[in-house]
Amino acid sequence: MYFVFNGDAFAVGFAILFGLLWGLAIFNMDRYIVSSINKEGTTNQQIIQASPRILLAIMIGIVISRPLELKIFDKEIRQKLKTAYLKGQHSKIDTIQKTYREKYGMELAKNTDLKKEKDSLEKDINRSRFQLNQEVFGDKSNQTSGIVGYGTYAKQKQAILEEKEARLKTVTDNLGQMDNYLSQRKDYEGLNETRLFNNHELDSLSNIAGFSDRNWALGQLTYNENGTRDLDTYLAISFIGYLFILFECLPVFVKLMSPKGAYDVAVGKMSEADTYFAEKDKDREMKVTDNVFDHTLDTDIDRKKKIITTQSEYDLERHSYD
């Protein structure tokens, strides 16, 4: 019950109140079922009588042991939750990125082409500027004339260089616009806002995790990373539940295994006497009912006879007078 009301200011009070009510209900039910097991019957009959209590004990043992298991393995559960939350955030980011790439695939491809063209132009401009300097200073190569001065060849190379620089400026402007557009789309799609949790955020998330998440994490503790069963953890968790189930079933088992005693004989005689008394009381009530019914019937018959006789005499007298 404390897990149910966890986070409320009166969680402890509610847990104590409902715990007392729950305990009293189970105590009285347990007392009634155990005491009502008839030792006069056969073993199979006694087991059938005790079966509702055994089923109830199993359910109670599971319900009571689970919060205790969650508390015992609290440290491991928190670590499992942190790992799960981090994986979930990774998956969320991957999904958003995939959606973003699919939605803006053409723009991203164009942006990549612009970057490649910019890099290529920058390298080409550096190479053309170097060749222009060689041409002006008269350095002879397979790309220059070897004539010193700003001549015809130098002017041609200068024009080509300026053309490439103009193209570079256009590409750079287009790339800037595309980067700005894609950045706005990232903000719109939530890609820039979504990030991985840090350690402090993971601690906070694991602290406020609800019963469902903690219960899931406890179940995951019984498996290894490769999906195989972690036998040690599984047995440790299971035997806590088995202990409570056994503890709940113990009164019934003791009652079933105990031999027939003086108390059982006394209860049997009292039950027999009560049954006999109930049968006799039923017979008495039936006889009283029959006698009362007969008396009522006779009275009604006499009354009806008198009414009919009186009416007949009245009619006869009136007819004689006429």
CSV table of C-alpha atoms in Angstrom, one decimal:
chain,number,residue,atom,x,y,z
A,1,MET,CA,0.0,0.0,0.0
A,2,TYR,CA,2.9,2.3,0.6
A,3,PHE,CA,3.9,1.8,-3.1
A,4,VAL,CA,0.4,2.6,-4.1
A,5,PHE,CA,0.3,5.9,-2.2
A,6,ASN,CA,4.0,6.7,-2.7
A,7,GLY,CA,4.5,10.4,-3.3
A,8,ASP,CA,1.5,11.5,-1.2
A,9,ALA,CA,2.1,13.4,2.0
A,10,PHE,CA,-0.1,10.9,3.9
A,11,ALA,CA,1.4,7.8,2.3
A,12,VAL,CA,2.6,6.3,5.6
A,13,GLY,CA,-0.7,6.9,7.3
A,14,PHE,CA,-2.7,5.4,4.4
A,15,ALA,CA,-0.3,2.4,4.3
A,16,ILE,CA,-0.8,1.8,8.0
A,17,LEU,CA,-4.6,2.2,7.8
A,18,PHE,CA,-5.1,-0.1,4.8
A,19,GLY,CA,-2.5,-2.5,6.1
A,20,LEU,CA,-4.5,-2.9,9.4
A,21,LEU,CA,-7.8,-3.3,7.5
A,22,TRP,CA,-6.1,-5.8,5.1
A,23,GLY,CA,-4.6,-7.7,8.0
A,24,LEU,CA,-7.9,-8.0,9.9
A,25,ALA,CA,-9.7,-9.1,6.8
A,26,ILE,CA,-7.2,-11.9,6.1
A,27,PHE,CA,-7.0,-12.9,9.7
A,28,ASN,CA,-10.7,-13.4,10.1
A,29,MET,CA,-11.0,-15.1,6.7
A,30,ASP,CA,-8.1,-17.4,7.6
A,31,ARG,CA,-9.5,-18.1,11.0
A,32,TYR,CA,-12.9,-19.0,9.5
A,33,ILE,CA,-11.6,-21.2,6.8
A,34,VAL,CA,-9.1,-23.1,9.0
A,35,SER,CA,-11.6,-23.6,11.8
A,36,SER,CA,-14.3,-24.7,9.3
A,37,ILE,CA,-12.2,-27.6,7.9
A,38,ASN,CA,-14.2,-30.7,9.0
A,39,LYS,CA,-11.9,-33.4,10.3
A,40,GLU,CA,-14.8,-35.8,10.1
A,41,GLY,CA,-14.5,-36.0,6.3
A,42,THR,CA,-12.0,-37.9,4.2
A,43,THR,CA,-8.6,-36.5,3.3
A,44,ASN,CA,-9.8,-35.5,-0.2
A,45,GLN,CA,-12.8,-33.7,1.3
A,46,GLN,CA,-10.6,-31.8,3.7
A,47,ILE,CA,-8.3,-30.8,0.8
A,48,ILE,CA,-11.3,-29.6,-1.2
A,49,GLN,CA,-12.4,-27.6,1.8
A,50,ALA,CA,-8.9,-26.1,2.1
A,51,SER,CA,-8.4,-25.4,-1.6
A,52,PRO,CA,-9.9,-21.8,-1.5
A,53,ARG,CA,-7.6,-20.9,1.3
A,54,ILE,CA,-4.6,-22.4,-0.4
A,55,LEU,CA,-5.3,-20.4,-3.6
A,56,LEU,CA,-5.8,-17.3,-1.6
A,57,ALA,CA,-2.6,-17.9,0.2
A,58,ILE,CA,-0.7,-18.1,-3.1
A,59,MET,CA,-2.2,-14.8,-4.3
A,60,ILE,CA,-1.5,-13.1,-0.9
A,61,GLY,CA,2.1,-14.4,-0.9
A,62,ILE,CA,2.7,-13.0,-4.4
A,63,VAL,CA,1.2,-9.7,-3.6
A,64,ILE,CA,3.0,-9.2,-0.3
A,65,SER,CA,6.4,-10.5,-1.5
A,66,ARG,CA,6.6,-8.3,-4.6
A,67,PRO,CA,7.1,-5.0,-2.8
A,68,LEU,CA,9.7,-6.6,-0.5
A,69,GLU,CA,11.6,-8.0,-3.6
A,70,LEU,CA,11.5,-4.5,-5.1
A,71,LYS,CA,13.0,-3.1,-1.9
A,72,ILE,CA,15.7,-5.8,-1.5
A,73,PHE,CA,16.9,-5.4,-5.1
A,74,ASP,CA,16.4,-1.6,-5.2
A,75,LYS,CA,20.1,-0.8,-6.2
A,76,GLU,CA,20.0,-3.3,-9.0
A,77,ILE,CA,16.6,-2.0,-10.2
A,78,ARG,CA,17.8,1.6,-10.3
A,79,GLN,CA,20.8,0.6,-12.4
A,80,LYS,CA,18.6,-1.4,-14.8
A,81,LEU,CA,16.2,1.5,-15.1
A,82,LYS,CA,19.1,3.9,-15.9
A,83,THR,CA,20.3,1.6,-18.6
A,84,ALA,CA,16.8,1.2,-20.0
A,85,TYR,CA,16.1,5.0,-19.9
A,86,LEU,CA,19.5,5.6,-21.7
A,87,LYS,CA,18.7,3.0,-24.4
A,88,GLY,CA,15.3,4.5,-24.8
A,89,GLN,CA,16.7,8.0,-25.3
A,90,HIS,CA,19.2,6.6,-27.8
A,91,SER,CA,16.4,4.9,-29.7
A,92,LYS,CA,14.3,8.1,-29.6
A,93,ILE,CA,17.2,10.2,-31.0
A,94,ASP,CA,17.9,7.6,-33.7
A,95,THR,CA,14.2,7.6,-34.7
A,96,ILE,CA,14.1,11.4,-34.9
A,97,GLN,CA,17.3,11.5,-37.0
A,98,LYS,CA,16.0,8.8,-39.3
A,99,THR,CA,12.8,10.7,-39.8
A,100,TYR,CA,14.7,13.9,-40.4
A,101,ARG,CA,16.9,12.3,-43.0
A,102,GLU,CA,14.0,10.7,-44.8
A,103,LYS,CA,11.9,13.9,-44.7
A,104,TYR,CA,14.7,16.3,-45.9
A,105,GLY,CA,16.7,13.9,-48.0
A,106,MET,CA,16.8,16.1,-51.1
A,107,GLU,CA,17.9,19.2,-49.1
A,108,LEU,CA,20.6,17.2,-47.3
A,109,ALA,CA,21.9,15.8,-50.6
A,110,LYS,CA,22.0,19.3,-52.1
A,111,ASN,CA,23.8,20.5,-49.0
A,112,THR,CA,26.4,17.8,-49.3
A,113,ASP,CA,26.9,18.6,-53.0
A,114,LEU,CA,27.4,22.3,-52.1
A,115,LYS,CA,30.0,21.4,-49.5
A,116,LYS,CA,31.9,19.2,-52.0
A,117,GLU,CA,31.8,21.9,-54.6
A,118,LYS,CA,33.0,24.5,-52.1
A,119,ASP,CA,35.9,22.3,-51.1
A,120,SER,CA,36.8,21.7,-54.7
A,121,LEU,CA,36.6,25.4,-55.6
A,122,GLU,CA,38.8,26.4,-52.6
A,123,LYS,CA,41.5,23.9,-53.7
A,124,ASP,CA,41.2,25.0,-57.3
A,125,ILE,CA,41.4,28.7,-56.4
A,126,ASN,CA,44.5,28.1,-54.4
A,127,ARG,CA,46.1,26.2,-57.3
A,128,SER,CA,45.0,29.0,-59.8
A,129,ARG,CA,46.4,31.7,-57.5
A,130,PHE,CA,49.7,29.9,-57.3
A,131,GLN,CA,49.8,29.6,-61.0
A,132,LEU,CA,49.0,33.3,-61.4
A,133,ASN,CA,51.9,34.2,-59.1
A,134,GLN,CA,54.2,31.9,-61.2
A,135,GLU,CA,53.0,33.6,-64.4
A,136,VAL,CA,53.6,37.1,-63.0
A,137,PHE,CA,57.1,36.3,-61.6
A,138,GLY,CA,58.1,34.4,-64.7
A,139,ASP,CA,58.4,30.9,-63.2
A,140,LYS,CA,58.5,28.5,-66.1
A,141,SER,CA,56.3,25.4,-65.9
A,142,ASN,CA,53.9,23.4,-68.0
A,143,GLN,CA,51.1,25.8,-66.9
A,144,THR,CA,53.0,29.1,-67.3
A,145,SER,CA,54.8,30.9,-70.1
A,146,GLY,CA,57.9,31.9,-68.1
A,147,ILE,CA,57.5,35.6,-69.1
A,148,VAL,CA,57.9,38.1,-66.3
A,149,GLY,CA,55.1,40.7,-65.9
A,150,TYR,CA,51.4,41.0,-66.0
A,151,GLY,CA,50.9,40.0,-69.6
A,152,THR,CA,48.3,38.3,-71.6
A,153,TYR,CA,48.6,34.9,-70.0
A,154,ALA,CA,48.6,36.5,-66.5
A,155,LYS,CA,45.4,38.4,-67.4
A,156,GLN,CA,43.7,35.2,-68.6
A,157,LYS,CA,44.6,33.4,-65.4
A,158,GLN,CA,43.4,36.4,-63.4
A,159,ALA,CA,40.0,36.3,-65.2
A,160,ILE,CA,39.7,32.5,-64.5
A,161,LEU,CA,40.6,33.1,-60.9
A,162,GLU,CA,38.0,35.8,-60.5
A,163,GLU,CA,35.4,33.6,-62.1
A,164,LYS,CA,36.1,30.8,-59.7
A,165,GLU,CA,36.1,33.2,-56.7
A,166,ALA,CA,32.7,34.5,-57.9
A,167,ARG,CA,31.4,31.0,-58.1
A,168,LEU,CA,32.8,30.2,-54.7
A,169,LYS,CA,31.0,33.2,-53.2
A,170,THR,CA,27.7,32.0,-54.8
A,171,VAL,CA,28.2,28.5,-53.5
A,172,THR,CA,29.2,29.8,-50.0
A,173,ASP,CA,26.0,32.0,-49.9
A,174,ASN,CA,23.8,29.1,-51.0
A,175,LEU,CA,25.5,26.8,-48.5
A,176,GLY,CA,24.9,29.2,-45.7
A,177,GLN,CA,21.2,29.5,-46.6
A,178,MET,CA,20.9,25.8,-46.8
A,179,ASP,CA,22.6,25.3,-43.5
A,180,ASN,CA,20.3,27.9,-41.9
A,181,TYR,CA,17.2,26.2,-43.4
A,182,LEU,CA,18.3,22.8,-42.2
A,183,SER,CA,19.1,24.2,-38.7
A,184,GLN,CA,15.6,25.6,-38.6
A,185,ARG,CA,14.1,22.3,-39.6
A,186,LYS,CA,16.1,20.5,-36.9
A,187,ASP,CA,14.6,22.9,-34.3
A,188,TYR,CA,11.2,22.3,-35.7
A,189,GLU,CA,11.5,18.5,-35.7
A,190,GLY,CA,13.0,18.6,-32.1
A,191,LEU,CA,16.3,17.2,-33.1
A,192,ASN,CA,18.4,19.9,-31.5
A,193,GLU,CA,16.4,19.7,-28.2
A,194,THR,CA,16.6,16.0,-27.8
A,195,ARG,CA,19.7,14.9,-26.1
A,196,LEU,CA,21.0,12.0,-24.0
A,197,PHE,CA,20.3,12.0,-20.3
A,198,ASN,CA,23.2,12.9,-18.0
A,199,ASN,CA,23.9,11.1,-14.7
A,200,HIS,CA,21.9,13.5,-12.6
A,201,GLU,CA,18.8,13.2,-14.9
A,202,LEU,CA,19.1,9.4,-14.8
A,203,ASP,CA,19.2,9.4,-11.0
A,204,SER,CA,16.1,11.6,-10.9
A,205,LEU,CA,14.2,9.4,-13.4
A,206,SER,CA,15.1,6.2,-11.5
A,207,ASN,CA,14.0,7.8,-8.2
A,208,ILE,CA,10.6,8.8,-9.4
A,209,ALA,CA,10.0,5.6,-11.4
A,210,GLY,CA,6.6,4.1,-10.8
A,211,PHE,CA,5.6,0.6,-9.8
A,212,SER,CA,5.2,-0.6,-13.3
A,213,ASP,CA,8.7,0.4,-14.4
A,214,ARG,CA,10.3,-1.0,-11.2
A,215,ASN,CA,8.4,-4.2,-11.5
A,216,TRP,CA,9.5,-4.5,-15.2
A,217,ALA,CA,13.1,-3.9,-14.1
A,218,LEU,CA,12.9,-6.6,-11.4
A,219,GLY,CA,11.7,-9.0,-14.0
A,220,GLN,CA,14.6,-8.1,-16.4
A,221,LEU,CA,17.1,-8.8,-13.6
A,222,THR,CA,16.5,-12.5,-14.0
A,223,TYR,CA,17.9,-12.4,-17.6
A,224,ASN,CA,21.5,-11.8,-18.8
A,225,GLU,CA,22.4,-9.4,-21.6
A,226,ASN,CA,22.3,-12.2,-24.1
A,227,GLY,CA,18.8,-13.2,-23.2
A,228,THR,CA,19.7,-16.3,-21.1
A,229,ARG,CA,18.2,-16.9,-17.7
A,230,ASP,CA,20.3,-15.6,-14.7
A,231,LEU,CA,19.6,-18.5,-12.5
A,232,ASP,CA,21.1,-17.0,-9.3
A,233,THR,CA,19.0,-13.9,-9.4
A,234,TYR,CA,15.9,-15.8,-10.5
A,235,LEU,CA,16.2,-18.2,-7.6
A,236,ALA,CA,16.9,-15.4,-5.1
A,237,ILE,CA,13.7,-13.5,-6.2
A,238,SER,CA,11.6,-16.6,-6.5
A,239,PHE,CA,12.4,-18.0,-3.1
A,240,ILE,CA,11.3,-14.8,-1.4
A,241,GLY,CA,7.9,-15.3,-2.9
A,242,TYR,CA,7.9,-19.0,-2.1
A,243,LEU,CA,8.7,-18.1,1.5
A,244,PHE,CA,5.6,-15.9,1.9
A,245,ILE,CA,3.4,-18.4,0.1
A,246,LEU,CA,4.6,-21.2,2.4
A,247,PHE,CA,4.0,-18.9,5.4
A,248,GLU,CA,0.5,-18.1,4.3
A,249,CYS,CA,-0.3,-21.8,3.6
A,250,LEU,CA,1.2,-23.0,6.8
A,251,PRO,CA,-2.0,-22.8,9.0
A,252,VAL,CA,-4.0,-24.8,6.5
A,253,PHE,CA,-1.2,-27.4,6.2
A,254,VAL,CA,-0.9,-27.7,10.0
A,255,LYS,CA,-4.7,-28.2,10.2
A,256,LEU,CA,-4.7,-30.8,7.5
A,257,MET,CA,-1.8,-32.8,8.9
A,258,SER,CA,-2.9,-32.6,12.5
A,259,PRO,CA,-4.8,-35.7,13.8
A,260,LYS,CA,-8.4,-35.6,14.9
A,261,GLY,CA,-8.5,-34.2,18.5
A,262,ALA,CA,-10.9,-33.5,21.3
A,263,TYR,CA,-11.6,-30.1,19.9
A,264,ASP,CA,-12.6,-31.6,16.5
A,265,VAL,CA,-14.8,-34.1,18.3
A,266,ALA,CA,-16.5,-31.4,20.3
A,267,VAL,CA,-17.0,-29.2,17.2
A,268,GLY,CA,-18.4,-32.2,15.3
A,269,LYS,CA,-20.9,-33.0,18.2
A,270,MET,CA,-21.9,-29.3,18.4
A,271,SER,CA,-22.4,-29.3,14.6
A,272,GLU,CA,-24.5,-32.5,14.8
A,273,ALA,CA,-26.6,-31.1,17.6
A,274,ASP,CA,-27.1,-27.9,15.7
A,275,THR,CA,-28.2,-29.8,12.7
A,276,TYR,CA,-30.5,-32.0,14.7
A,277,PHE,CA,-32.0,-28.9,16.4
A,278,ALA,CA,-32.4,-27.2,13.0
A,279,GLU,CA,-34.3,-30.2,11.6
A,280,LYS,CA,-36.6,-30.4,14.7
A,281,ASP,CA,-37.2,-26.7,14.5
A,282,LYS,CA,-38.1,-27.1,10.9
A,283,ASP,CA,-40.5,-29.8,11.7
A,284,ARG,CA,-42.1,-27.7,14.5
A,285,GLU,CA,-42.5,-24.7,12.2
A,286,MET,CA,-44.0,-27.0,9.5
A,287,LYS,CA,-46.6,-28.5,12.0
A,288,VAL,CA,-47.5,-25.0,13.3
A,289,THR,CA,-47.9,-23.8,9.8
A,290,ASP,CA,-50.1,-26.7,8.8
A,291,ASN,CA,-52.3,-26.3,11.9
A,292,VAL,CA,-52.6,-22.6,11.5
A,293,PHE,CA,-53.5,-23.1,7.8
A,294,ASP,CA,-56.1,-25.7,8.6
A,295,HIS,CA,-57.6,-23.5,11.3
A,296,THR,CA,-57.7,-20.5,8.9
A,297,LEU,CA,-59.3,-22.7,6.3
A,298,ASP,CA,-62.1,-23.9,8.6
A,299,THR,CA,-62.8,-20.4,9.8
A,300,ASP,CA,-63.0,-19.1,6.3
A,301,ILE,CA,-65.4,-21.9,5.4
A,302,ASP,CA,-67.7,-21.2,8.3
A,303,ARG,CA,-67.7,-17.5,7.5
A,304,LYS,CA,-68.6,-18.1,3.9
A,305,LYS,CA,-71.4,-20.5,4.9
A,306,LYS,CA,-72.9,-17.9,7.3
A,307,ILE,CA,-72.8,-15.3,4.6
A,308,ILE,CA,-74.5,-17.5,2.0
A,309,THR,CA,-77.2,-18.6,4.6
A,310,THR,CA,-77.9,-15.1,5.6
A,311,GLN,CA,-78.2,-13.9,2.0
A,312,SER,CA,-80.5,-16.8,1.2
A,313,GLU,CA,-82.8,-16.1,4.1
A,314,TYR,CA,-83.0,-12.4,3.2
A,315,ASP,CA,-83.9,-13.2,-0.4
A,316,LEU,CA,-86.5,-15.7,0.7
A,317,GLU,CA,-88.2,-13.2,3.1
A,318,ARG,CA,-88.3,-10.5,0.5
A,319,HIS,CA,-89.8,-12.8,-2.1
A,320,SER,CA,-92.5,-14.0,0.4
A,321,TYR,CA,-93.4,-10.4,1.1
A,322,ASP,CA,-93.8,-9.5,-2.5
